[in-house]
PDB file of C-alpha atoms in Angstrom:
ATOM      1  CA  UNK C  99     -26.930 -37.687  -0.625  1.00 40.00           C
ATOM      2  CA  UNK C 100     -30.176 -35.522   1.526  1.00 34.00           C
ATOM      3  CA  UNK C 101     -28.379 -36.051   5.309  1.00 36.00           C
ATOM      4  CA  UNK C 102     -24.807 -34.653   3.955  1.00 34.00           C
ATOM      5  CA  UNK C 103     -27.001 -31.683   2.326  1.00 32.00           C
ATOM      6  CA  UNK C 104     -28.427 -31.105   5.680  1.00 31.00           C
ATOM      7  CA  UNK C 105     -24.903 -31.219   8.144  1.00 33.00           C
ATOM      8  CA  UNK C 106     -22.986 -29.590   5.310  1.00 34.00           C
ATOM      9  CA  UNK C 107     -25.671 -25.836   5.209  1.00 37.00           C
ATOM     10  CA  UNK C 108     -25.790 -26.779   9.687  1.00 41.00           C
ATOM     11  CA  UNK C 109     -22.314 -26.509   9.004  1.00 41.00           C
ATOM     12  CA  UNK C 110     -21.645 -23.475   7.071  1.00 52.00           C
ATOM     13  CA  UNK C 111     -23.477 -21.282   8.661  1.00 55.00           C
ATOM     14  CA  UNK C 112     -21.769 -21.443  12.432  1.00 66.00           C
ATOM     15  CA  UNK C 113     -18.666 -19.382  12.793  1.00 69.00           C
ATOM     16  CA  UNK C 114     -16.375 -20.198  15.710  1.00 88.00           C
ATOM     17  CA  UNK C 115     -13.036 -18.991  15.527  1.00 95.00           C
ATOM     18  CA  UNK C 116     -13.067 -15.943  12.722  1.00 96.00           C
ATOM     19  CA  UNK C 117      -9.368 -14.231  11.809  1.00 97.00           C
ATOM     20  CA  UNK C 118      -8.878 -10.923  10.926  1.00 98.00           C
ATOM     21  CA  UNK C 119      -5.928  -8.626   9.829  1.00 97.00           C
ATOM     22  CA  UNK C 120      -6.455  -5.498  11.635  1.00 97.00           C
ATOM     23  CA  UNK C 121      -4.543  -1.918  10.411  1.00 96.00           C
ATOM     24  CA  UNK C 122      -3.588   0.241  12.673  1.00 93.00           C
ATOM     25  CA  UNK C 123      -2.062   3.720  10.435  1.00 86.00           C
ATOM     26  CA  UNK C 124       0.939   2.116   9.565  1.00 79.00           C
ATOM     27  CA  UNK C 125       1.020  -0.763  11.512  1.00 92.00           C
ATOM     28  CA  UNK C 126      -0.449  -4.591  10.497  1.00 95.00           C
ATOM     29  CA  UNK C 127      -1.642  -6.500  13.459  1.00 96.00           C
ATOM     30  CA  UNK C 128      -3.803 -10.254  13.654  1.00 98.00           C
ATOM     31  CA  UNK C 129      -6.094 -11.761  15.379  1.00 97.00           C
ATOM     32  CA  UNK C 130      -8.798 -13.864  16.029  1.00 97.00           C
ATOM     33  CA  UNK C 131     -12.164 -13.551  17.448  1.00 96.00           C
ATOM     34  CA  UNK C 132     -13.232 -16.381  19.112  1.00 95.00           C
ATOM     35  CA  UNK C 133     -17.037 -17.078  19.665  1.00 92.00           C
ATOM     36  CA  UNK C 134     -17.436 -19.763  22.811  1.00 91.00           C
ATOM     37  CA  UNK C 135     -18.547 -23.692  21.962  1.00 85.00           C
ATOM     38  CA  UNK C 136     -21.697 -23.360  24.020  1.00 86.00           C
ATOM     39  CA  UNK C 137     -22.905 -19.456  24.070  1.00 88.00           C
ATOM     40  CA  UNK C 138     -21.959 -17.145  20.557  1.00 82.00           C
ATOM     41  CA  UNK C 139     -22.549 -14.124  22.441  1.00 87.00           C
ATOM     42  CA  UNK C 140     -19.564 -14.831  24.410  1.00 93.00           C
ATOM     43  CA  UNK C 141     -16.403 -14.197  22.691  1.00 95.00           C
ATOM     44  CA  UNK C 142     -12.808 -13.629  23.209  1.00 96.00           C
ATOM     45  CA  UNK C 143     -10.853 -10.880  20.980  1.00 97.00           C
ATOM     46  CA  UNK C 144      -6.834 -11.821  20.674  1.00 96.00           C
ATOM     47  CA  UNK C 145      -3.923 -11.011  19.141  1.00 96.00           C
ATOM     48  CA  UNK C 146      -2.071 -13.573  17.316  1.00 96.00           C
ATOM     49  CA  UNK C 147      -0.080 -11.501  15.403  1.00 95.00           C
ATOM     50  CA  UNK C 148       1.814  -8.699  16.970  1.00 93.00           C
ATOM     51  CA  UNK C 149       2.821  -5.175  15.052  1.00 92.00           C
ATOM     52  CA  UNK C 150       6.344  -7.173  14.628  1.00 92.00           C
ATOM     53  CA  UNK C 151       4.860  -9.480  12.844  1.00 93.00           C
ATOM     54  CA  UNK C 152       5.509 -11.797  15.745  1.00 94.00           C
ATOM     55  CA  UNK C 153       3.303 -14.815  16.421  1.00 95.00           C
ATOM     56  CA  UNK C 154       2.317 -14.338  20.353  1.00 93.00           C
ATOM     57  CA  UNK C 155       2.562 -16.864  22.548  1.00 87.00           C
ATOM     58  CA  UNK C 156       1.107 -15.619  25.704  1.00 83.00           C
ATOM     59  CA  UNK C 157      -2.152 -13.882  25.984  1.00 81.00           C
ATOM     60  CA  UNK C 158      -1.023 -10.691  27.050  1.00 82.00           C
ATOM     61  CA  UNK C 159      -4.161  -8.445  26.045  1.00 89.00           C
ATOM     62  CA  UNK C 160      -7.285  -9.721  27.548  1.00 95.00           C
ATOM     63  CA  UNK C 161     -10.402  -8.195  25.437  1.00 97.00           C
ATOM     64  CA  UNK C 162     -13.829 -10.678  26.038  1.00 97.00           C
ATOM     65  CA  UNK C 163     -17.457 -10.160  24.872  1.00 96.00           C
ATOM     66  CA  UNK C 164     -20.633 -11.386  27.068  1.00 95.00           C
ATOM     67  CA  UNK C 165     -24.063 -10.456  25.915  1.00 88.00           C
ATOM     68  CA  UNK C 166     -23.796  -6.188  24.934  1.00 88.00           C
ATOM     69  CA  UNK C 167     -20.501  -6.168  28.003  1.00 96.00           C
ATOM     70  CA  UNK C 168     -17.160  -6.291  27.503  1.00 98.00           C
ATOM     71  CA  UNK C 169     -14.160  -6.536  29.856  1.00 98.00           C
ATOM     72  CA  UNK C 170     -10.271  -5.547  28.345  1.00 98.00           C
ATOM     73  CA  UNK C 171      -7.560  -3.752  29.658  1.00 94.00           C
ATOM     74  CA  UNK C 172      -6.146  -0.157  27.771  1.00 94.00           C
ATOM     75  CA  UNK C 173      -3.875   2.487  28.941  1.00 91.00           C
ATOM     76  CA  UNK C 174      -3.281   5.950  30.569  1.00 92.00           C
ATOM     77  CA  UNK C 175      -0.696   7.853  29.499  1.00 88.00           C
ATOM     78  CA  UNK C 176       0.815   6.230  32.872  1.00 88.00           C
ATOM     79  CA  UNK C 177      -1.129   3.169  33.897  1.00 91.00           C
ATOM     80  CA  UNK C 178      -3.210  -0.349  32.612  1.00 93.00           C
ATOM     81  CA  UNK C 179      -6.688  -0.205  33.819  1.00 96.00           C
ATOM     82  CA  UNK C 180      -8.971  -2.857  33.159  1.00 98.00           C
ATOM     83  CA  UNK C 181     -11.911  -1.473  32.087  1.00 98.00           C
ATOM     84  CA  UNK C 182     -15.972  -2.613  31.468  1.00 98.00           C
ATOM     85  CA  UNK C 183     -17.802  -0.792  28.390  1.00 98.00           C
ATOM     86  CA  UNK C 184     -21.113  -0.613  27.026  1.00 97.00           C
ATOM     87  CA  UNK C 185     -20.885   0.969  23.615  1.00 96.00           C
ATOM     88  CA  UNK C 186     -23.880   2.155  21.677  1.00 92.00           C
ATOM     89  CA  UNK C 187     -23.234   1.509  17.806  1.00 95.00           C
ATOM     90  CA  UNK C 188     -26.535   3.137  16.118  1.00 96.00           C
ATOM     91  CA  UNK C 189     -25.866   1.407  13.164  1.00 97.00           C
ATOM     92  CA  UNK C 190     -27.731   2.675   9.463  1.00 97.00           C
ATOM     93  CA  UNK C 191     -28.755  -0.281   7.479  1.00 95.00           C
ATOM     94  CA  UNK C 192     -30.652   1.506   4.378  1.00 90.00           C
ATOM     95  CA  UNK C 193     -28.195   1.356   1.884  1.00 84.00           C
ATOM     96  CA  UNK C 194     -29.191  -2.852   1.648  1.00 79.00           C
ATOM     97  CA  UNK C 195     -28.887  -2.991  -1.923  1.00 85.00           C
ATOM     98  CA  UNK C 196     -25.761  -2.201  -1.811  1.00 90.00           C
ATOM     99  CA  UNK C 197     -23.587  -5.889  -1.870  1.00 95.00           C
ATOM    100  CA  UNK C 198     -20.084  -7.075  -1.103  1.00 95.00           C
ATOM    101  CA  UNK C 199     -18.602 -10.807  -1.592  1.00 97.00           C
ATOM    102  CA  UNK C 200     -16.130 -11.762   1.321  1.00 97.00           C
ATOM    103  CA  UNK C 201     -14.596 -15.444   1.487  1.00 96.00           C
ATOM    104  CA  UNK C 202     -17.655 -16.502  -0.294  1.00 96.00           C
ATOM    105  CA  UNK C 203     -20.329 -14.531   2.182  1.00 96.00           C
ATOM    106  CA  UNK C 204     -22.810 -11.772   0.911  1.00 97.00           C
ATOM    107  CA  UNK C 205     -22.540  -9.419   2.749  1.00 97.00           C
ATOM    108  CA  UNK C 206     -24.086  -6.094   3.301  1.00 97.00           C
ATOM    109  CA  UNK C 207     -23.051  -2.307   4.421  1.00 97.00           C
ATOM    110  CA  UNK C 208     -23.529  -0.710   7.379  1.00 97.00           C
ATOM    111  CA  UNK C 209     -22.256   2.555   8.662  1.00 97.00           C
ATOM    112  CA  UNK C 210     -21.945   4.131  11.667  1.00 98.00           C
ATOM    113  CA  UNK C 211     -19.863   7.242  13.929  1.00 98.00           C
ATOM    114  CA  UNK C 212     -18.231   5.758  16.986  1.00 98.00           C
ATOM    115  CA  UNK C 213     -16.259   7.863  19.810  1.00 97.00           C
ATOM    116  CA  UNK C 214     -14.554  10.064  17.037  1.00 95.00           C
ATOM    117  CA  UNK C 215     -14.533   8.575  13.741  1.00 97.00           C
ATOM    118  CA  UNK C 216     -17.343   7.431  10.857  1.00 98.00           C
ATOM    119  CA  UNK C 217     -16.704   3.901   9.802  1.00 98.00           C
ATOM    120  CA  UNK C 218     -18.293   1.477   7.175  1.00 98.00           C
ATOM    121  CA  UNK C 219     -18.808  -2.419   8.625  1.00 98.00           C
ATOM    122  CA  UNK C 220     -20.167  -5.528   5.862  1.00 97.00           C
ATOM    123  CA  UNK C 221     -21.872  -8.202   7.847  1.00 97.00           C
ATOM    124  CA  UNK C 222     -23.066 -11.304   7.005  1.00 96.00           C
ATOM    125  CA  UNK C 223     -26.550 -12.865   7.453  1.00 94.00           C
ATOM    126  CA  UNK C 224     -24.954 -16.051   6.551  1.00 94.00           C
ATOM    127  CA  UNK C 225     -23.539 -16.434   9.975  1.00 89.00           C
ATOM    128  CA  UNK C 226     -25.550 -15.655  13.023  1.00 80.00           C
ATOM    129  CA  UNK C 227     -24.933 -13.897  15.832  1.00 80.00           C
ATOM    130  CA  UNK C 228     -24.610  -9.979  16.169  1.00 86.00           C
ATOM    131  CA  UNK C 229     -20.673 -10.653  16.295  1.00 92.00           C
ATOM    132  CA  UNK C 230     -17.756  -8.249  15.231  1.00 96.00           C
ATOM    133  CA  UNK C 231     -13.971  -6.991  15.135  1.00 98.00           C
ATOM    134  CA  UNK C 232     -13.304  -5.320  18.632  1.00 98.00           C
ATOM    135  CA  UNK C 233     -15.721  -3.535  19.308  1.00 98.00           C
ATOM    136  CA  UNK C 234     -18.481  -3.844  16.423  1.00 97.00           C
ATOM    137  CA  UNK C 235     -20.453  -5.912  17.048  1.00 93.00           C
ATOM    138  CA  UNK C 236     -25.112  -5.665  16.971  1.00 92.00           C
ATOM    139  CA  UNK C 237     -25.781  -6.030  13.644  1.00 95.00           C
ATOM    140  CA  UNK C 238     -27.651  -8.614  11.826  1.00 93.00           C
ATOM    141  CA  UNK C 239     -25.031 -11.459  11.175  1.00 93.00           C
ATOM    142  CA  UNK C 240     -21.469 -11.255  11.906  1.00 95.00           C
ATOM    143  CA  UNK C 241     -18.949  -8.310  10.804  1.00 97.00           C
ATOM    144  CA  UNK C 242     -16.887  -9.370   8.520  1.00 98.00           C
ATOM    145  CA  UNK C 243     -14.899  -6.011   7.141  1.00 98.00           C
ATOM    146  CA  UNK C 244     -15.171  -2.564   8.983  1.00 98.00           C
ATOM    147  CA  UNK C 245     -13.356   0.518   7.625  1.00 98.00           C
ATOM    148  CA  UNK C 246     -12.434   3.983   9.196  1.00 97.00           C
ATOM    149  CA  UNK C 247     -14.036   6.981   6.610  1.00 96.00           C
ATOM    150  CA  UNK C 248     -10.087   8.414   7.477  1.00 94.00           C
ATOM    151  CA  UNK C 249      -8.369   5.246   6.600  1.00 94.00           C
ATOM    152  CA  UNK C 250      -6.697   5.022   9.251  1.00 94.00           C
ATOM    153  CA  UNK C 251      -8.375   1.954  10.631  1.00 97.00           C
ATOM    154  CA  UNK C 252      -9.410  -1.208   9.379  1.00 98.00           C
ATOM    155  CA  UNK C 253     -10.166  -4.582  10.426  1.00 98.00           C
ATOM    156  CA  UNK C 254     -11.085  -7.576   7.376  1.00 98.00           C
ATOM    157  CA  UNK C 255     -11.873 -10.885   8.013  1.00 98.00           C
ATOM    158  CA  UNK C 256      -8.989 -13.855   5.815  1.00 97.00           C
ATOM    159  CA  UNK C 257     -10.451 -16.720   7.127  1.00 96.00           C
ATOM    160  CA  UNK C 258     -13.135 -18.538   9.210  1.00 94.00           C
ATOM    161  CA  UNK C 259     -12.027 -21.474  10.717  1.00 92.00           C
ATOM    162  CA  UNK C 260     -15.741 -23.852  11.823  1.00 82.00           C
ATOM    163  CA  UNK C 261     -13.537 -25.884  13.614  1.00 82.00           C
ATOM    164  CA  UNK C 262     -11.775 -24.170  16.352  1.00 76.00           C
ATOM    165  CA  UNK C 263     -13.931 -23.460  19.561  1.00 75.00           C
ATOM    166  CA  UNK C 264     -12.684 -22.897  22.932  1.00 86.00           C
ATOM    167  CA  UNK C 265     -14.295 -22.302  25.881  1.00 92.00           C
ATOM    168  CA  UNK C 266     -14.205 -18.862  26.307  1.00 94.00           C
ATOM    169  CA  UNK C 267     -16.589 -18.326  29.127  1.00 95.00           C
ATOM    170  CA  UNK C 268     -14.010 -20.014  31.275  1.00 95.00           C
ATOM    171  CA  UNK C 269     -11.366 -17.718  30.246  1.00 94.00           C
ATOM    172  CA  UNK C 270     -13.726 -15.363  30.902  1.00 96.00           C
ATOM    173  CA  UNK C 271     -14.338 -16.301  34.677  1.00 96.00           C
ATOM    174  CA  UNK C 272     -10.784 -15.880  35.559  1.00 96.00           C
ATOM    175  CA  UNK C 273     -10.357 -12.926  34.327  1.00 96.00           C
ATOM    176  CA  UNK C 274     -12.706 -10.965  36.409  1.00 97.00           C
ATOM    177  CA  UNK C 275     -12.044 -13.262  39.024  1.00 97.00           C
ATOM    178  CA  UNK C 276      -7.852 -11.787  38.959  1.00 96.00           C
ATOM    179  CA  UNK C 277      -8.401  -7.877  38.500  1.00 96.00           C
ATOM    180  CA  UNK C 278     -10.946  -5.273  39.796  1.00 96.00           C
ATOM    181  CA  UNK C 279     -12.763  -3.103  36.863  1.00 98.00           C
ATOM    182  CA  UNK C 280     -13.864   0.290  36.044  1.00 98.00           C
ATOM    183  CA  UNK C 281     -16.638   1.385  34.001  1.00 97.00           C
ATOM    184  CA  UNK C 282     -15.804   3.082  30.459  1.00 97.00           C
ATOM    185  CA  UNK C 283     -16.728   7.056  32.105  1.00 97.00           C
ATOM    186  CA  UNK C 284     -14.263   6.404  34.828  1.00 97.00           C
ATOM    187  CA  UNK C 285     -11.797   5.361  32.436  1.00 97.00           C
ATOM    188  CA  UNK C 286     -11.686   8.454  30.230  1.00 97.00           C
ATOM    189  CA  UNK C 287     -11.579  10.633  33.413  1.00 96.00           C
ATOM    190  CA  UNK C 288      -9.006   9.158  34.269  1.00 96.00           C
ATOM    191  CA  UNK C 289      -7.043   9.144  31.306  1.00 96.00           C
ATOM    192  CA  UNK C 290      -7.379  13.289  30.731  1.00 95.00           C
ATOM    193  CA  UNK C 291      -6.781  13.555  34.154  1.00 95.00           C
ATOM    194  CA  UNK C 292      -3.037  11.610  33.551  1.00 93.00           C
ATOM    195  CA  UNK C 293      -2.707  13.803  30.515  1.00 91.00           C
ATOM    196  CA  UNK C 294      -3.132  16.786  32.756  1.00 90.00           C
ATOM    197  CA  UNK C 295      -0.494  15.346  35.093  1.00 90.00           C
ATOM    198  CA  UNK C 296       1.751  14.595  33.060  1.00 85.00           C
ATOM    199  CA  UNK C 297       1.916  17.903  31.008  1.00 83.00           C
ATOM    200  CA  UNK C 298       2.153  20.019  34.695  1.00 83.00           C
ATOM    201  CA  UNK C 299       4.868  17.613  35.746  1.00 81.00           C
ATOM    202  CA  UNK C 300       7.008  17.978  32.227  1.00 76.00           C
ATOM    203  CA  UNK C 301       6.270  22.263  32.037  1.00 70.00           C
ATOM    204  CA  UNK C 302       9.814  24.140  33.110  1.00 68.00           C
ATOM    205  CA  UNK C 303       8.862  27.519  32.335  1.00 68.00           C
ATOM    206  CA  UNK C 304      11.178  27.658  29.628  1.00 69.00           C
ATOM    207  CA  UNK C 305      12.292  29.540  26.678  1.00 70.00           C
ATOM    208  CA  UNK C 306      12.440  25.699  25.015  1.00 64.00           C
ATOM    209  CA  UNK C 307       8.499  25.432  26.127  1.00 64.00           C
ATOM    210  CA  UNK C 308       6.375  24.361  23.328  1.00 64.00           C
ATOM    211  CA  UNK C 309       9.195  23.203  21.402  1.00 73.00           C
ATOM    212  CA  UNK C 310       8.172  18.931  22.517  1.00 80.00           C
ATOM    213  CA  UNK C 311       4.879  17.560  21.166  1.00 84.00           C
ATOM    214  CA  UNK C 312       2.974  14.751  22.639  1.00 86.00           C
ATOM    215  CA  UNK C 313       0.675  13.362  20.290  1.00 88.00           C
ATOM    216  CA  UNK C 314      -1.704   9.385  21.339  1.00 89.00           C
ATOM    217  CA  UNK C 315      -3.256   8.149  18.236  1.00 89.00           C
ATOM    218  CA  UNK C 316      -5.770   5.581  19.555  1.00 92.00           C
ATOM    219  CA  UNK C 317      -8.648   4.382  17.683  1.00 95.00           C
ATOM    220  CA  UNK C 318     -11.456   6.278  20.077  1.00 96.00           C
ATOM    221  CA  UNK C 319     -10.838   9.601  20.563  1.00 95.00           C
ATOM    222  CA  UNK C 320     -10.879  10.421  23.751  1.00 94.00           C
ATOM    223  CA  UNK C 321      -9.174  13.156  24.439  1.00 92.00           C
ATOM    224  CA  UNK C 322      -8.863  15.366  21.175  1.00 92.00           C
ATOM    225  CA  UNK C 323      -5.993  17.432  21.474  1.00 89.00           C
ATOM    226  CA  UNK C 324      -3.819  14.674  22.477  1.00 90.00           C
ATOM    227  CA  UNK C 325      -5.356  12.113  19.731  1.00 92.00           C
ATOM    228  CA  UNK C 326      -5.601  14.592  16.822  1.00 90.00           C
ATOM    229  CA  UNK C 327      -3.400  17.386  17.046  1.00 89.00           C
ATOM    230  CA  UNK C 328      -0.817  16.271  19.623  1.00 87.00           C
ATOM    231  CA  UNK C 329       0.061  18.665  22.764  1.00 85.00           C
ATOM    232  CA  UNK C 330       2.517  21.272  22.801  1.00 81.00           C
ATOM    233  CA  UNK C 331       4.587  21.308  26.130  1.00 81.00           C
TER     234      UNK C 331
END
C-alpha cells in the first residue's frame, strides 16, 4: 500500500499533455500543450481541432516554447513569417486567498496586461513547471485557465493526459533547421509596413474612398487602428 501511494503521488504531479479549448472571438478551437518527455521547459502548442470543427491531421501551425523563447509563424496582411519572441509578462499574484477548482486541482489567480489586453489566469502549484497555453507562462505552476477582460479570448483546460508524451525537442530542432526567423521587434515593424503598403495600393482617390473598412482581430494588438477600430480606405 505504501508503494502504491508513492507511485500515485509522483504520477499525479507530472503533466505531459494538456488539452485546452481556445475561444477566439466567436470561433472555438482545441489545442494540445505537449511537454517534452525529457525536459518540461520545452513544449509545443499544437492545434487539434480547427474553427470549422475539423480534426487537424497535419500540423501547419508550428508553435514551440523553450525556456522563455517562442518559435512560431505568424501572418502580416501579405505574407507568412517565422518569428522568435521572448515576451515578458508581469503577473500580479497578490490575491492568493482566492482559489478555483479546475479538474480537481486547486488554482490561484494571476492578473496581467499583455500587448493591449488585460487577462486573468488560474494556475495550479500541484503540477510543477512554468507552462501554460499559447504564450501564457512563467507562473509558479501550470496555467489551466486564461481569459481576457473583454471576453474575446479565453483558454480553458478540458483534459490532462499524464501518459501522452513526445520528443518535442526533436520537433523543434527540425523546425529551426528548416526556416529562417526574425525577432518580434522586426516582425512588428514588417507587420505595420505591410498595412501601410496595402492601404496605399488599394486607395483610389475617388468619391467612394472611405467606404471600405479592413479590420483584423488579433489576440496581440499590434496596430490599434487595424486590430481594434478598423481602417477605412
